């Protein structure tokens, strides 16, 4: 069974000082100078993939990220952890608010790799946080999508046992056929750290670099973001003292609102 894990590194927002949290004219905060880290939801998904491969030797893992060359450091780490294939789609554009394009890139890769049976990715990221990529990917593929996944395993027959959080509690399903798994909050699912020996032996494998496909016509282009109006209508209550204002408020408003 082939499982594809999709991820994107995100800025370490904890490194931003109070002065750095200044929005520009498009209401965006500059984070290009901040180092990147694993997105926590993607990290959990990749760790769950490694656990599934440990439990079932027939599971083969692949990883895909869409972004700049610096993301290859993360792919080499996944090589060292035992992933069989690591791929980067070369893209230097800002993808924070383009979930449809990211889903389009993943679909293009899947079209060339029909052997993949499941796609695992985080439910959202620290930047953008649209929470749409997994759903748009599943819709474009015509695959079912399980959201808020907390655990999964692969049986000897190739069927997947998937646990997810719902409003009623934990739901466990047995799924056969292709599926998109959107990983949510998973307790204690931090990505393991490879040994130095594994980094030397496996982490030096070349990363496969592919060009991004042409973006589909979305019918609209994001030009700017505008903060919504949050002001509320108010009527000041006159009076020199608190007692006067309270009495006037009671006589004019509260007495009419509250019936005896």
PDB file of C-alpha atoms in Angstrom:
ATOM      1  CA  UNK A   1       0.000   0.000   0.000  1.00  0.00           C
ATOM      2  CA  UNK A   2       1.254   3.490  -0.902  1.00  0.00           C
ATOM      3  CA  UNK A   3       0.541   6.476   1.351  1.00  0.00           C
ATOM      4  CA  UNK A   4       1.415  10.039   0.366  1.00  0.00           C
ATOM      5  CA  UNK A   5       2.064  12.574   3.115  1.00  0.00           C
ATOM      6  CA  UNK A   6       1.735  16.257   2.163  1.00  0.00           C
ATOM      7  CA  UNK A   7       3.159  19.021   4.315  1.00  0.00           C
ATOM      8  CA  UNK A   8       4.429  22.578   4.282  1.00  0.00           C
ATOM      9  CA  UNK A   9       6.886  24.211   6.684  1.00  0.00           C
ATOM     10  CA  UNK A  10       5.541  27.301   8.446  1.00  0.00           C
ATOM     11  CA  UNK A  11       7.212  30.308  10.106  1.00  0.00           C
ATOM     12  CA  UNK A  12       8.028  29.925  13.780  1.00  0.00           C
ATOM     13  CA  UNK A  13       5.711  32.680  14.961  1.00  0.00           C
ATOM     14  CA  UNK A  14       7.009  32.470  18.516  1.00  0.00           C
ATOM     15  CA  UNK A  15      10.194  34.183  17.299  1.00  0.00           C
ATOM     16  CA  UNK A  16       8.316  37.334  16.299  1.00  0.00           C
ATOM     17  CA  UNK A  17       8.628  40.246  18.686  1.00  0.00           C
ATOM     18  CA  UNK A  18       5.717  42.534  19.507  1.00  0.00           C
ATOM     19  CA  UNK A  19       7.070  45.094  17.041  1.00  0.00           C
ATOM     20  CA  UNK A  20       7.106  42.490  14.248  1.00  0.00           C
ATOM     21  CA  UNK A  21       3.350  42.020  14.461  1.00  0.00           C
ATOM     22  CA  UNK A  22       2.662  44.970  12.177  1.00  0.00           C
ATOM     23  CA  UNK A  23       0.310  44.426   9.270  1.00  0.00           C
ATOM     24  CA  UNK A  24       0.973  46.037   5.915  1.00  0.00           C
ATOM     25  CA  UNK A  25      -1.602  47.603   3.604  1.00  0.00           C
ATOM     26  CA  UNK A  26      -2.895  44.103   2.718  1.00  0.00           C
ATOM     27  CA  UNK A  27      -3.178  43.152   6.403  1.00  0.00           C
ATOM     28  CA  UNK A  28      -0.296  40.678   6.116  1.00  0.00           C
ATOM     29  CA  UNK A  29       2.554  40.279   8.598  1.00  0.00           C
ATOM     30  CA  UNK A  30       6.046  39.848   7.123  1.00  0.00           C
ATOM     31  CA  UNK A  31       7.488  36.469   8.170  1.00  0.00           C
ATOM     32  CA  UNK A  32      10.028  35.752   5.418  1.00  0.00           C
ATOM     33  CA  UNK A  33      12.941  36.474   7.772  1.00  0.00           C
ATOM     34  CA  UNK A  34      11.764  33.951  10.394  1.00  0.00           C
ATOM     35  CA  UNK A  35      13.018  30.364  10.405  1.00  0.00           C
ATOM     36  CA  UNK A  36      10.511  27.674   9.506  1.00  0.00           C
ATOM     37  CA  UNK A  37       9.327  24.656  11.495  1.00  0.00           C
ATOM     38  CA  UNK A  38       7.050  21.683  10.925  1.00  0.00           C
ATOM     39  CA  UNK A  39       3.381  22.588  10.788  1.00  0.00           C
ATOM     40  CA  UNK A  40       1.999  20.780  13.853  1.00  0.00           C
ATOM     41  CA  UNK A  41      -0.905  19.065  12.057  1.00  0.00           C
ATOM     42  CA  UNK A  42       1.313  17.910   9.188  1.00  0.00           C
ATOM     43  CA  UNK A  43       3.866  16.695  11.726  1.00  0.00           C
ATOM     44  CA  UNK A  44       1.247  14.536  13.415  1.00  0.00           C
ATOM     45  CA  UNK A  45       0.147  13.107  10.069  1.00  0.00           C
ATOM     46  CA  UNK A  46       3.709  12.154   9.103  1.00  0.00           C
ATOM     47  CA  UNK A  47       4.289  10.484  12.472  1.00  0.00           C
ATOM     48  CA  UNK A  48       1.047   8.500  12.110  1.00  0.00           C
ATOM     49  CA  UNK A  49       2.283   7.358   8.698  1.00  0.00           C
ATOM     50  CA  UNK A  50       5.541   6.091  10.213  1.00  0.00           C
ATOM     51  CA  UNK A  51       3.612   4.203  12.881  1.00  0.00           C
ATOM     52  CA  UNK A  52       1.415   2.581  10.243  1.00  0.00           C
ATOM     53  CA  UNK A  53       4.496   1.519   8.274  1.00  0.00           C
ATOM     54  CA  UNK A  54       6.050   0.036  11.426  1.00  0.00           C
ATOM     55  CA  UNK A  55       2.947  -2.060  12.060  1.00  0.00           C
ATOM     56  CA  UNK A  56       2.628  -3.202   8.441  1.00  0.00           C
ATOM     57  CA  UNK A  57       5.764  -3.810   6.373  1.00  0.00           C
ATOM     58  CA  UNK A  58       3.737  -3.664   3.161  1.00  0.00           C
ATOM     59  CA  UNK A  59       3.133   0.082   3.616  1.00  0.00           C
ATOM     60  CA  UNK A  60       5.362   2.329   1.490  1.00  0.00           C
ATOM     61  CA  UNK A  61       5.592   6.033   2.312  1.00  0.00           C
ATOM     62  CA  UNK A  62       5.988   9.039   0.030  1.00  0.00           C
ATOM     63  CA  UNK A  63       6.207  12.743   0.908  1.00  0.00           C
ATOM     64  CA  UNK A  64       5.307  15.810  -1.129  1.00  0.00           C
ATOM     65  CA  UNK A  65       5.690  19.521  -0.451  1.00  0.00           C
ATOM     66  CA  UNK A  66       4.958  22.522  -2.651  1.00  0.00           C
ATOM     67  CA  UNK A  67       7.384  25.362  -2.067  1.00  0.00           C
ATOM     68  CA  UNK A  68      10.930  26.746  -2.356  1.00  0.00           C
ATOM     69  CA  UNK A  69      14.249  24.880  -2.259  1.00  0.00           C
ATOM     70  CA  UNK A  70      14.724  25.396   1.477  1.00  0.00           C
ATOM     71  CA  UNK A  71      11.921  22.862   2.048  1.00  0.00           C
ATOM     72  CA  UNK A  72      14.252  20.099   0.880  1.00  0.00           C
ATOM     73  CA  UNK A  73      15.823  19.987   4.356  1.00  0.00           C
ATOM     74  CA  UNK A  74      12.547  18.588   5.666  1.00  0.00           C
ATOM     75  CA  UNK A  75      12.335  16.061   2.842  1.00  0.00           C
ATOM     76  CA  UNK A  76      15.830  14.788   3.637  1.00  0.00           C
ATOM     77  CA  UNK A  77      14.742  14.310   7.240  1.00  0.00           C
ATOM     78  CA  UNK A  78      11.853  12.176   6.017  1.00  0.00           C
ATOM     79  CA  UNK A  79      14.277  10.149   3.884  1.00  0.00           C
ATOM     80  CA  UNK A  80      16.296   9.498   7.047  1.00  0.00           C
ATOM     81  CA  UNK A  81      13.129   8.370   8.832  1.00  0.00           C
ATOM     82  CA  UNK A  82      12.381   5.746   6.195  1.00  0.00           C
ATOM     83  CA  UNK A  83      10.258   7.432   3.539  1.00  0.00           C
ATOM     84  CA  UNK A  84      10.822   5.802   0.155  1.00  0.00           C
ATOM     85  CA  UNK A  85      10.168   8.884  -1.993  1.00  0.00           C
ATOM     86  CA  UNK A  86      10.509  12.617  -1.296  1.00  0.00           C
ATOM     87  CA  UNK A  87       9.231  15.149  -3.833  1.00  0.00           C
ATOM     88  CA  UNK A  88       9.207  18.936  -3.978  1.00  0.00           C
ATOM     89  CA  UNK A  89       7.101  20.869  -6.454  1.00  0.00           C
ATOM     90  CA  UNK A  90       9.101  24.017  -7.118  1.00  0.00           C
ATOM     91  CA  UNK A  91       7.101  27.127  -6.288  1.00  0.00           C
ATOM     92  CA  UNK A  92       8.300  30.480  -4.973  1.00  0.00           C
ATOM     93  CA  UNK A  93       4.902  32.120  -4.778  1.00  0.00           C
ATOM     94  CA  UNK A  94       2.910  32.963  -1.661  1.00  0.00           C
ATOM     95  CA  UNK A  95       0.566  30.008  -1.154  1.00  0.00           C
ATOM     96  CA  UNK A  96      -1.030  31.049   2.137  1.00  0.00           C
ATOM     97  CA  UNK A  97      -4.392  31.888   0.617  1.00  0.00           C
ATOM     98  CA  UNK A  98      -4.335  29.559  -2.385  1.00  0.00           C
ATOM     99  CA  UNK A  99      -5.652  26.196  -1.138  1.00  0.00           C
ATOM    100  CA  UNK A 100      -7.236  25.452  -4.518  1.00  0.00           C
ATOM    101  CA  UNK A 101      -3.860  25.756  -6.250  1.00  0.00           C
ATOM    102  CA  UNK A 102      -2.109  23.579  -3.657  1.00  0.00           C
ATOM    103  CA  UNK A 103      -4.818  20.926  -4.070  1.00  0.00           C
ATOM    104  CA  UNK A 104      -4.372  21.212  -7.832  1.00  0.00           C
ATOM    105  CA  UNK A 105      -0.630  20.514  -7.480  1.00  0.00           C
ATOM    106  CA  UNK A 106      -1.265  17.427  -5.347  1.00  0.00           C
ATOM    107  CA  UNK A 107      -3.825  16.127  -7.842  1.00  0.00           C
ATOM    108  CA  UNK A 108      -1.310  16.600 -10.658  1.00  0.00           C
ATOM    109  CA  UNK A 109       1.197  14.454  -8.769  1.00  0.00           C
ATOM    110  CA  UNK A 110      -1.412  11.784  -8.042  1.00  0.00           C
ATOM    111  CA  UNK A 111      -2.350  11.664 -11.714  1.00  0.00           C
ATOM    112  CA  UNK A 112       1.204  10.473 -12.438  1.00  0.00           C
ATOM    113  CA  UNK A 113       1.228   8.067  -9.498  1.00  0.00           C
ATOM    114  CA  UNK A 114      -1.948   5.967  -9.550  1.00  0.00           C
ATOM    115  CA  UNK A 115      -0.376   3.498  -7.117  1.00  0.00           C
ATOM    116  CA  UNK A 116      -1.062   5.847  -4.191  1.00  0.00           C
ATOM    117  CA  UNK A 117      -3.971   4.623  -2.056  1.00  0.00           C
ATOM    118  CA  UNK A 118      -4.228   7.367   0.567  1.00  0.00           C
ATOM    119  CA  UNK A 119      -3.204  10.984   1.079  1.00  0.00           C
ATOM    120  CA  UNK A 120      -2.466  12.310   4.557  1.00  0.00           C
ATOM    121  CA  UNK A 121      -2.191  16.025   5.339  1.00  0.00           C
ATOM    122  CA  UNK A 122      -2.819  18.381   8.232  1.00  0.00           C
ATOM    123  CA  UNK A 123      -6.214  19.961   8.683  1.00  0.00           C
ATOM    124  CA  UNK A 124      -4.730  23.489   8.591  1.00  0.00           C
ATOM    125  CA  UNK A 125      -1.493  25.427   8.926  1.00  0.00           C
ATOM    126  CA  UNK A 126      -0.216  28.167  11.199  1.00  0.00           C
ATOM    127  CA  UNK A 127      -0.205  30.669   8.331  1.00  0.00           C
ATOM    128  CA  UNK A 128      -3.283  30.958   6.175  1.00  0.00           C
ATOM    129  CA  UNK A 129      -5.235  28.481   8.314  1.00  0.00           C
ATOM    130  CA  UNK A 130      -7.878  28.094   5.606  1.00  0.00           C
ATOM    131  CA  UNK A 131      -8.627  24.466   6.470  1.00  0.00           C
ATOM    132  CA  UNK A 132      -9.738  23.860   2.879  1.00  0.00           C
ATOM    133  CA  UNK A 133      -6.868  22.045   1.143  1.00  0.00           C
ATOM    134  CA  UNK A 134      -7.812  18.498   2.168  1.00  0.00           C
ATOM    135  CA  UNK A 135     -11.480  19.024   1.315  1.00  0.00           C
ATOM    136  CA  UNK A 136     -10.730  20.622  -2.061  1.00  0.00           C
ATOM    137  CA  UNK A 137      -8.297  17.800  -2.851  1.00  0.00           C
ATOM    138  CA  UNK A 138     -10.854  15.115  -2.022  1.00  0.00           C
ATOM    139  CA  UNK A 139     -13.542  16.884  -4.042  1.00  0.00           C
ATOM    140  CA  UNK A 140     -11.258  17.165  -7.073  1.00  0.00           C
ATOM    141  CA  UNK A 141     -10.256  13.507  -6.842  1.00  0.00           C
ATOM    142  CA  UNK A 142     -13.724  12.204  -6.092  1.00  0.00           C
ATOM    143  CA  UNK A 143     -12.328  10.455  -2.998  1.00  0.00           C
ATOM    144  CA  UNK A 144     -13.915  10.355   0.450  1.00  0.00           C
ATOM    145  CA  UNK A 145     -12.335  12.637   3.059  1.00  0.00           C
ATOM    146  CA  UNK A 146     -12.129  11.904   6.778  1.00  0.00           C
ATOM    147  CA  UNK A 147     -11.517  15.036   8.865  1.00  0.00           C
ATOM    148  CA  UNK A 148     -10.097  15.438  12.390  1.00  0.00           C
ATOM    149  CA  UNK A 149      -8.217  12.132  12.112  1.00  0.00           C
ATOM    150  CA  UNK A 150      -6.426  11.104  15.313  1.00  0.00           C
ATOM    151  CA  UNK A 151      -5.102   7.628  14.380  1.00  0.00           C
ATOM    152  CA  UNK A 152      -5.050   5.112  11.558  1.00  0.00           C
ATOM    153  CA  UNK A 153      -3.569   1.734  10.739  1.00  0.00           C
ATOM    154  CA  UNK A 154      -3.395  -0.566   7.713  1.00  0.00           C
ATOM    155  CA  UNK A 155      -4.543  -4.168   7.942  1.00  0.00           C
ATOM    156  CA  UNK A 156      -3.066  -7.124   6.144  1.00  0.00           C
ATOM    157  CA  UNK A 157      -5.900  -6.947   3.614  1.00  0.00           C
ATOM    158  CA  UNK A 158      -5.044  -3.316   2.765  1.00  0.00           C
ATOM    159  CA  UNK A 159      -8.089  -1.852   4.522  1.00  0.00           C
ATOM    160  CA  UNK A 160      -7.503   1.146   6.753  1.00  0.00           C
ATOM    161  CA  UNK A 161      -8.862   1.523  10.277  1.00  0.00           C
ATOM    162  CA  UNK A 162      -9.291   5.266  10.815  1.00  0.00           C
ATOM    163  CA  UNK A 163     -10.213   7.008  14.062  1.00  0.00           C
ATOM    164  CA  UNK A 164     -11.471  10.595  14.034  1.00  0.00           C
ATOM    165  CA  UNK A 165     -13.043  13.066  16.420  1.00  0.00           C
ATOM    166  CA  UNK A 166     -16.705  13.980  15.983  1.00  0.00           C
ATOM    167  CA  UNK A 167     -19.181  15.995  18.039  1.00  0.00           C
ATOM    168  CA  UNK A 168     -20.344  12.746  19.660  1.00  0.00           C
ATOM    169  CA  UNK A 169     -16.848  11.414  20.419  1.00  0.00           C
ATOM    170  CA  UNK A 170     -14.320   9.189  18.663  1.00  0.00           C
ATOM    171  CA  UNK A 171     -15.470   7.440  15.487  1.00  0.00           C
ATOM    172  CA  UNK A 172     -13.545   4.441  14.104  1.00  0.00           C
ATOM    173  CA  UNK A 173     -14.182   3.392  10.506  1.00  0.00           C
ATOM    174  CA  UNK A 174     -12.842   0.663   8.260  1.00  0.00           C
ATOM    175  CA  UNK A 175     -12.095   2.146   4.844  1.00  0.00           C
ATOM    176  CA  UNK A 176     -11.198   0.383   1.620  1.00  0.00           C
ATOM    177  CA  UNK A 177     -10.143   2.174  -1.526  1.00  0.00           C
ATOM    178  CA  UNK A 178      -8.524   5.588  -1.936  1.00  0.00           C
ATOM    179  CA  UNK A 179      -9.110   8.172   0.779  1.00  0.00           C
ATOM    180  CA  UNK A 180      -7.918  11.600   1.932  1.00  0.00           C
ATOM    181  CA  UNK A 181      -7.138  11.841   5.648  1.00  0.00           C
ATOM    182  CA  UNK A 182      -7.160  15.303   7.247  1.00  0.00           C
ATOM    183  CA  UNK A 183      -5.285  15.061  10.551  1.00  0.00           C
ATOM    184  CA  UNK A 184      -6.485  17.130  13.495  1.00  0.00           C
ATOM    185  CA  UNK A 185      -5.348  17.332  17.117  1.00  0.00           C
ATOM    186  CA  UNK A 186      -3.374  14.203  17.968  1.00  0.00           C
ATOM    187  CA  UNK A 187      -2.022  13.745  21.464  1.00  0.00           C
ATOM    188  CA  UNK A 188       1.704  12.935  21.613  1.00  0.00           C
ATOM    189  CA  UNK A 189       2.215  12.580  17.853  1.00  0.00           C
ATOM    190  CA  UNK A 190       5.444  14.541  17.518  1.00  0.00           C
ATOM    191  CA  UNK A 191       7.601  13.566  14.575  1.00  0.00           C
ATOM    192  CA  UNK A 192      10.490  11.404  15.719  1.00  0.00           C
ATOM    193  CA  UNK A 193      14.102  12.521  15.227  1.00  0.00           C
ATOM    194  CA  UNK A 194      16.327  10.404  12.932  1.00  0.00           C
ATOM    195  CA  UNK A 195      19.705   9.180  14.138  1.00  0.00           C
ATOM    196  CA  UNK A 196      22.923  10.588  12.717  1.00  0.00           C
ATOM    197  CA  UNK A 197      23.614   7.215  11.122  1.00  0.00           C
ATOM    198  CA  UNK A 198      20.258   7.301   9.342  1.00  0.00           C
ATOM    199  CA  UNK A 199      20.933  10.853   8.188  1.00  0.00           C
ATOM    200  CA  UNK A 200      24.247   9.783   6.655  1.00  0.00           C
ATOM    201  CA  UNK A 201      22.920   6.623   5.044  1.00  0.00           C
ATOM    202  CA  UNK A 202      19.430   7.670   3.939  1.00  0.00           C
ATOM    203  CA  UNK A 203      19.173  11.431   4.317  1.00  0.00           C
ATOM    204  CA  UNK A 204      21.552  12.149   1.461  1.00  0.00           C
ATOM    205  CA  UNK A 205      19.278  10.705  -1.206  1.00  0.00           C
ATOM    206  CA  UNK A 206      18.406  13.233  -3.897  1.00  0.00           C
ATOM    207  CA  UNK A 207      15.063  14.963  -3.640  1.00  0.00           C
ATOM    208  CA  UNK A 208      12.874  14.737  -6.721  1.00  0.00           C
ATOM    209  CA  UNK A 209      12.063  18.255  -7.936  1.00  0.00           C
ATOM    210  CA  UNK A 210       9.086  18.762 -10.230  1.00  0.00           C
ATOM    211  CA  UNK A 211       7.664  21.920 -11.797  1.00  0.00           C
ATOM    212  CA  UNK A 212       4.309  23.147 -10.596  1.00  0.00           C
ATOM    213  CA  UNK A 213       1.456  22.603 -13.022  1.00  0.00           C
ATOM    214  CA  UNK A 214      -0.264  25.550 -14.610  1.00  0.00           C
ATOM    215  CA  UNK A 215      -2.817  26.945 -12.159  1.00  0.00           C
ATOM    216  CA  UNK A 216      -6.449  26.367 -13.047  1.00  0.00           C
ATOM    217  CA  UNK A 217      -8.652  29.317 -13.804  1.00  0.00           C
ATOM    218  CA  UNK A 218     -10.189  30.294 -10.461  1.00  0.00           C
ATOM    219  CA  UNK A 219     -12.321  33.100 -11.864  1.00  0.00           C
ATOM    220  CA  UNK A 220     -11.049  35.554  -9.252  1.00  0.00           C
ATOM    221  CA  UNK A 221      -7.784  37.019  -8.022  1.00  0.00           C
ATOM    222  CA  UNK A 222      -7.069  38.090  -4.461  1.00  0.00           C
ATOM    223  CA  UNK A 223      -5.949  41.724  -4.691  1.00  0.00           C
ATOM    224  CA  UNK A 224      -6.203  42.896  -1.086  1.00  0.00           C
ATOM    225  CA  UNK A 225      -7.707  42.170   2.300  1.00  0.00           C
ATOM    226  CA  UNK A 226      -9.852  44.639   4.207  1.00  0.00           C
ATOM    227  CA  UNK A 227     -10.688  44.506   7.886  1.00  0.00           C
ATOM    228  CA  UNK A 228     -14.446  44.320   8.524  1.00  0.00           C
ATOM    229  CA  UNK A 229     -16.181  47.184  10.316  1.00  0.00           C
ATOM    230  CA  UNK A 230     -16.480  46.193  13.966  1.00  0.00           C
ATOM    231  CA  UNK A 231     -17.902  49.398  15.424  1.00  0.00           C
ATOM    232  CA  UNK A 232     -21.265  49.368  17.149  1.00  0.00           C
ATOM    233  CA  UNK A 233     -23.923  52.064  17.449  1.00  0.00           C
ATOM    234  CA  UNK A 234     -24.088  53.579  20.939  1.00  0.00           C
ATOM    235  CA  UNK A 235     -25.970  56.331  22.768  1.00  0.00           C
ATOM    236  CA  UNK A 236     -24.093  58.062  25.609  1.00  0.00           C
ATOM    237  CA  UNK A 237     -26.045  58.429  28.853  1.00  0.00           C
ATOM    238  CA  UNK A 238     -25.655  61.986  30.220  1.00  0.00           C
ATOM    239  CA  UNK A 239     -25.111  62.827  33.851  1.00  0.00           C
ATOM    240  CA  UNK A 240     -22.481  64.237  36.157  1.00  0.00           C
ATOM    241  CA  UNK A 241     -22.398  61.342  38.597  1.00  0.00           C
ATOM    242  CA  UNK A 242     -22.774  57.598  38.389  1.00  0.00           C
ATOM    243  CA  UNK A 243     -26.017  57.799  40.342  1.00  0.00           C
ATOM    244  CA  UNK A 244     -27.516  60.299  37.868  1.00  0.00           C
ATOM    245  CA  UNK A 245     -26.504  58.203  34.860  1.00  0.00           C
ATOM    246  CA  UNK A 246     -27.836  55.023  36.456  1.00  0.00           C
ATOM    247  CA  UNK A 247     -31.194  56.655  37.259  1.00  0.00           C
ATOM    248  CA  UNK A 248     -31.526  58.075  33.757  1.00  0.00           C
ATOM    249  CA  UNK A 249     -30.557  54.759  32.191  1.00  0.00           C
ATOM    250  CA  UNK A 250     -33.230  52.990  34.244  1.00  0.00           C
ATOM    251  CA  UNK A 251     -35.961  55.504  33.416  1.00  0.00           C
ATOM    252  CA  UNK A 252     -35.247  55.761  29.673  1.00  0.00           C
ATOM    253  CA  UNK A 253     -34.173  52.241  28.758  1.00  0.00           C
ATOM    254  CA  UNK A 254     -34.188  49.519  31.356  1.00  0.00           C
ATOM    255  CA  UNK A 255     -37.714  50.267  32.625  1.00  0.00           C
ATOM    256  CA  UNK A 256     -39.046  49.889  29.084  1.00  0.00           C
ATOM    257  CA  UNK A 257     -37.132  46.685  28.403  1.00  0.00           C
ATOM    258  CA  UNK A 258     -37.942  44.768  31.565  1.00  0.00           C
ATOM    259  CA  UNK A 259     -41.603  44.200  32.256  1.00  0.00           C
ATOM    260  CA  UNK A 260     -42.693  43.701  35.865  1.00  0.00           C
TER     261      UNK A 260
END
